PDB file of C-alpha atoms in Angstrom:
ATOM      1  CA  MET A   1     107.644 122.520 128.654  1.00  0.00           C
ATOM      2  CA  ARG A   2     110.816 120.802 127.565  1.00  0.00           C
ATOM      3  CA  ALA A   3     111.271 119.023 124.221  1.00  0.00           C
ATOM      4  CA  SER A   4     114.525 117.222 123.502  1.00  0.00           C
ATOM      5  CA  GLY A   5     116.002 115.339 120.601  1.00  0.00           C
ATOM      6  CA  THR A   6     119.086 114.509 118.618  1.00  0.00           C
ATOM      7  CA  PHE A   7     120.259 115.985 115.347  1.00  0.00           C
ATOM      8  CA  LYS A   8     122.671 115.394 112.506  1.00  0.00           C
ATOM      9  CA  VAL A   9     124.326 118.043 110.398  1.00  0.00           C
ATOM     10  CA  THR A  10     123.492 116.979 106.839  1.00  0.00           C
ATOM     11  CA  GLY A  11     124.992 119.951 105.050  1.00  0.00           C
ATOM     12  CA  PHE A  12     127.766 122.470 105.723  1.00  0.00           C
ATOM     13  CA  THR A  13     128.602 124.912 102.931  1.00  0.00           C
ATOM     14  CA  PRO A  14     131.191 127.664 103.480  1.00  0.00           C
ATOM     15  CA  THR A  15     130.301 130.945 101.757  1.00  0.00           C
ATOM     16  CA  ALA A  16     132.411 133.706 100.265  1.00  0.00           C
ATOM     17  CA  VAL A  17     130.877 136.270 102.628  1.00  0.00           C
ATOM     18  CA  ALA A  18     133.612 138.098 104.551  1.00  0.00           C
ATOM     19  CA  PRO A  19     133.487 141.077 106.908  1.00  0.00           C
ATOM     20  CA  THR A  20     134.416 144.410 105.328  1.00  0.00           C
ATOM     21  CA  PRO A  21     136.515 146.292 105.840  1.00  0.00           C
ATOM     22  CA  ALA A  22     138.889 143.398 106.398  1.00  0.00           C
ATOM     23  CA  VAL A  23     140.538 143.302 109.831  1.00  0.00           C
ATOM     24  CA  GLU A  24     143.361 140.839 110.404  1.00  0.00           C
ATOM     25  CA  THR A  25     143.035 138.890 113.651  1.00  0.00           C
ATOM     26  CA  GLY A  26     144.578 135.725 115.102  1.00  0.00           C
ATOM     27  CA  LEU A  27     141.567 133.728 113.885  1.00  0.00           C
ATOM     28  CA  PRO A  28     139.779 134.616 110.652  1.00  0.00           C
ATOM     29  CA  VAL A  29     135.978 134.914 110.600  1.00  0.00           C
ATOM     30  CA  GLY A  30     134.158 132.458 108.362  1.00  0.00           C
ATOM     31  CA  VAL A  31     130.518 132.183 107.310  1.00  0.00           C
ATOM     32  CA  ALA A  32     128.671 129.029 106.252  1.00  0.00           C
ATOM     33  CA  THR A  33     125.171 127.689 105.787  1.00  0.00           C
ATOM     34  CA  MET A  34     124.124 124.451 107.468  1.00  0.00           C
ATOM     35  CA  GLU A  35     121.278 121.984 107.195  1.00  0.00           C
ATOM     36  CA  LYS A  36     120.288 119.799 110.156  1.00  0.00           C
ATOM     37  CA  HIS A  37     117.778 116.978 110.662  1.00  0.00           C
ATOM     38  CA  TYR A  38     116.182 116.335 114.080  1.00  0.00           C
ATOM     39  CA  GLU A  39     114.640 113.260 115.724  1.00  0.00           C
ATOM     40  CA  GLY A  40     112.837 112.729 119.018  1.00  0.00           C
ATOM     41  CA  GLU A  41     110.469 115.156 120.750  1.00  0.00           C
ATOM     42  CA  VAL A  42     112.148 117.723 118.461  1.00  0.00           C
ATOM     43  CA  ALA A  43     111.532 116.410 114.926  1.00  0.00           C
ATOM     44  CA  GLY A  44     112.111 118.196 111.646  1.00  0.00           C
ATOM     45  CA  ARG A  45     114.782 120.135 109.819  1.00  0.00           C
ATOM     46  CA  SER A  46     116.550 123.472 110.009  1.00  0.00           C
ATOM     47  CA  SER A  47     118.506 125.900 107.909  1.00  0.00           C
ATOM     48  CA  THR A  48     121.295 127.802 109.664  1.00  0.00           C
ATOM     49  CA  LEU A  49     123.421 130.847 109.000  1.00  0.00           C
ATOM     50  CA  PHE A  50     126.645 130.054 110.880  1.00  0.00           C
ATOM     51  CA  THR A  51     129.473 132.519 111.656  1.00  0.00           C
ATOM     52  CA  ALA A  52     132.635 131.521 113.494  1.00  0.00           C
ATOM     53  CA  ALA A  53     136.212 132.380 114.350  1.00  0.00           C
ATOM     54  CA  TYR A  54     137.689 128.939 114.964  1.00  0.00           C
ATOM     55  CA  ASP A  55     141.057 127.167 115.087  1.00  0.00           C
ATOM     56  CA  GLN A  56     140.461 123.575 113.882  1.00  0.00           C
ATOM     57  CA  ALA A  57     143.807 122.248 115.186  1.00  0.00           C
ATOM     58  CA  ALA A  58     143.283 123.567 118.727  1.00  0.00           C
ATOM     59  CA  ALA A  59     139.471 123.142 118.690  1.00  0.00           C
ATOM     60  CA  THR A  60     139.224 126.680 120.050  1.00  0.00           C
ATOM     61  CA  GLY A  61     136.921 129.463 118.954  1.00  0.00           C
ATOM     62  CA  THR A  62     133.484 131.012 119.082  1.00  0.00           C
ATOM     63  CA  TYR A  63     130.431 130.656 116.852  1.00  0.00           C
ATOM     64  CA  VAL A  64     127.158 132.554 116.445  1.00  0.00           C
ATOM     65  CA  ALA A  65     124.238 130.921 114.621  1.00  0.00           C
ATOM     66  CA  MET A  66     120.741 131.947 113.514  1.00  0.00           C
ATOM     67  CA  GLU A  67     118.623 128.896 112.816  1.00  0.00           C
ATOM     68  CA  SER A  68     115.208 128.503 111.141  1.00  0.00           C
ATOM     69  CA  PHE A  69     113.448 125.315 112.309  1.00  0.00           C
ATOM     70  CA  GLU A  70     110.487 123.592 110.623  1.00  0.00           C
ATOM     71  CA  GLY A  71     108.863 120.568 112.233  1.00  0.00           C
ATOM     72  CA  SER A  72     107.372 119.714 115.597  1.00  0.00           C
ATOM     73  CA  LEU A  73     108.002 120.039 119.302  1.00  0.00           C
ATOM     74  CA  HIS A  74     106.063 117.201 120.912  1.00  0.00           C
ATOM     75  CA  ASP A  75     102.842 117.188 118.863  1.00  0.00           C
ATOM     76  CA  ARG A  76     102.871 120.886 117.883  1.00  0.00           C
ATOM     77  CA  ARG A  77     103.839 121.465 114.237  1.00  0.00           C
ATOM     78  CA  GLY A  78     105.113 124.746 112.784  1.00  0.00           C
ATOM     79  CA  SER A  79     108.272 126.765 112.420  1.00  0.00           C
ATOM     80  CA  PHE A  80     110.325 129.337 114.357  1.00  0.00           C
ATOM     81  CA  ASN A  81     113.773 130.904 114.563  1.00  0.00           C
ATOM     82  CA  PHE A  82     116.305 130.458 117.316  1.00  0.00           C
ATOM     83  CA  ALA A  83     119.771 131.858 117.936  1.00  0.00           C
ATOM     84  CA  HIS A  84     122.676 130.240 119.736  1.00  0.00           C
ATOM     85  CA  SER A  85     126.355 130.773 120.365  1.00  0.00           C
ATOM     86  CA  ALA A  86     129.164 129.268 122.414  1.00  0.00           C
ATOM     87  CA  THR A  87     132.900 129.346 122.905  1.00  0.00           C
ATOM     88  CA  THR A  88     134.852 126.097 122.647  1.00  0.00           C
ATOM     89  CA  LEU A  89     138.130 125.533 124.454  1.00  0.00           C
ATOM     90  CA  GLY A  90     139.197 122.080 123.287  1.00  0.00           C
ATOM     91  CA  THR A  91     136.481 119.776 124.618  1.00  0.00           C
ATOM     92  CA  ASP A  92     134.727 122.296 126.922  1.00  0.00           C
ATOM     93  CA  ARG A  93     131.976 124.753 125.972  1.00  0.00           C
ATOM     94  CA  GLU A  94     131.414 128.005 127.819  1.00  0.00           C
ATOM     95  CA  SER A  95     129.620 131.344 127.498  1.00  0.00           C
ATOM     96  CA  GLU A  96     126.660 129.564 125.903  1.00  0.00           C
ATOM     97  CA  PHE A  97     123.637 131.530 124.694  1.00  0.00           C
ATOM     98  CA  PHE A  98     120.374 130.100 123.314  1.00  0.00           C
ATOM     99  CA  VAL A  99     117.077 131.899 122.685  1.00  0.00           C
ATOM    100  CA  ILE A 100     113.895 131.353 120.680  1.00  0.00           C
ATOM    101  CA  VAL A 101     113.308 134.501 118.608  1.00  0.00           C
ATOM    102  CA  PRO A 102     110.138 136.292 119.792  1.00  0.00           C
ATOM    103  CA  SER A 103     107.243 136.504 117.283  1.00  0.00           C
ATOM    104  CA  SER A 104     108.910 133.999 114.916  1.00  0.00           C
ATOM    105  CA  GLY A 105     106.551 131.040 115.458  1.00  0.00           C
ATOM    106  CA  THR A 106     104.053 129.786 112.864  1.00  0.00           C
ATOM    107  CA  GLY A 107     101.328 127.130 112.837  1.00  0.00           C
ATOM    108  CA  ALA A 108     100.840 125.385 116.184  1.00  0.00           C
ATOM    109  CA  LEU A 109     104.101 127.032 117.342  1.00  0.00           C
ATOM    110  CA  THR A 110     102.735 130.589 116.981  1.00  0.00           C
ATOM    111  CA  GLY A 111     103.464 132.472 120.198  1.00  0.00           C
ATOM    112  CA  ILE A 112     106.463 130.290 121.136  1.00  0.00           C
ATOM    113  CA  SER A 113     109.074 131.761 123.470  1.00  0.00           C
ATOM    114  CA  GLY A 114     111.866 130.383 125.595  1.00  0.00           C
ATOM    115  CA  SER A 115     115.400 129.085 125.552  1.00  0.00           C
ATOM    116  CA  GLY A 116     117.240 125.795 125.278  1.00  0.00           C
ATOM    117  CA  GLY A 117     120.645 124.311 124.710  1.00  0.00           C
ATOM    118  CA  LEU A 118     122.954 122.072 122.702  1.00  0.00           C
ATOM    119  CA  ALA A 119     125.367 119.358 123.799  1.00  0.00           C
ATOM    120  CA  ILE A 120     127.683 116.939 122.026  1.00  0.00           C
ATOM    121  CA  ASP A 121     128.244 113.575 123.731  1.00  0.00           C
ATOM    122  CA  ALA A 122     131.657 111.896 123.857  1.00  0.00           C
ATOM    123  CA  ASP A 123     130.477 109.494 121.121  1.00  0.00           C
ATOM    124  CA  GLY A 124     129.621 112.450 118.824  1.00  0.00           C
ATOM    125  CA  THR A 125     125.837 112.392 119.333  1.00  0.00           C
ATOM    126  CA  HIS A 126     124.441 115.930 118.993  1.00  0.00           C
ATOM    127  CA  ARG A 127     121.625 116.784 121.427  1.00  0.00           C
ATOM    128  CA  ILE A 128     119.220 119.734 121.550  1.00  0.00           C
ATOM    129  CA  TRP A 129     116.495 120.800 123.956  1.00  0.00           C
ATOM    130  CA  PHE A 130     113.970 123.613 124.036  1.00  0.00           C
ATOM    131  CA  ASP A 131     112.459 124.970 127.264  1.00  0.00           C
ATOM    132  CA  TYR A 132     109.438 126.724 125.813  1.00  0.00           C
ATOM    133  CA  GLU A 133     106.005 128.236 126.355  1.00  0.00           C
ATOM    134  CA  ILE A 134     103.263 128.964 123.836  1.00  0.00           C
ATOM    135  CA  ASP A 135     101.079 132.016 124.473  1.00  0.00           C
TER     136      ASP A 135
END
């Protein structure tokens, strides 16, 4: 099944966590926590651990995120984890990865597995979709 929706980032808090030992590179690694709110066939909220090496001025870099979602996909309510990453080169995304973490589902989402994706429209709308199965 596919569930899709839109989301807004409602919180982004950089942390003091830094890789050790320190290694100097062209782009430093940063860690933050995020909160997101979802609407549509995907409805609820999430908490995210976000790691990135990113150049704001050039809009170039790569991120890796582990997200914990609580809410519903269609009419199934519960929670699960999913991981995603991508590389941004200005306005283009590449090398995207998205997976629902096996055995992480609870409630009516117990047994969930699958993948999905993220997209950002030209107007700034953030979109998400899950292609999933429930055992």
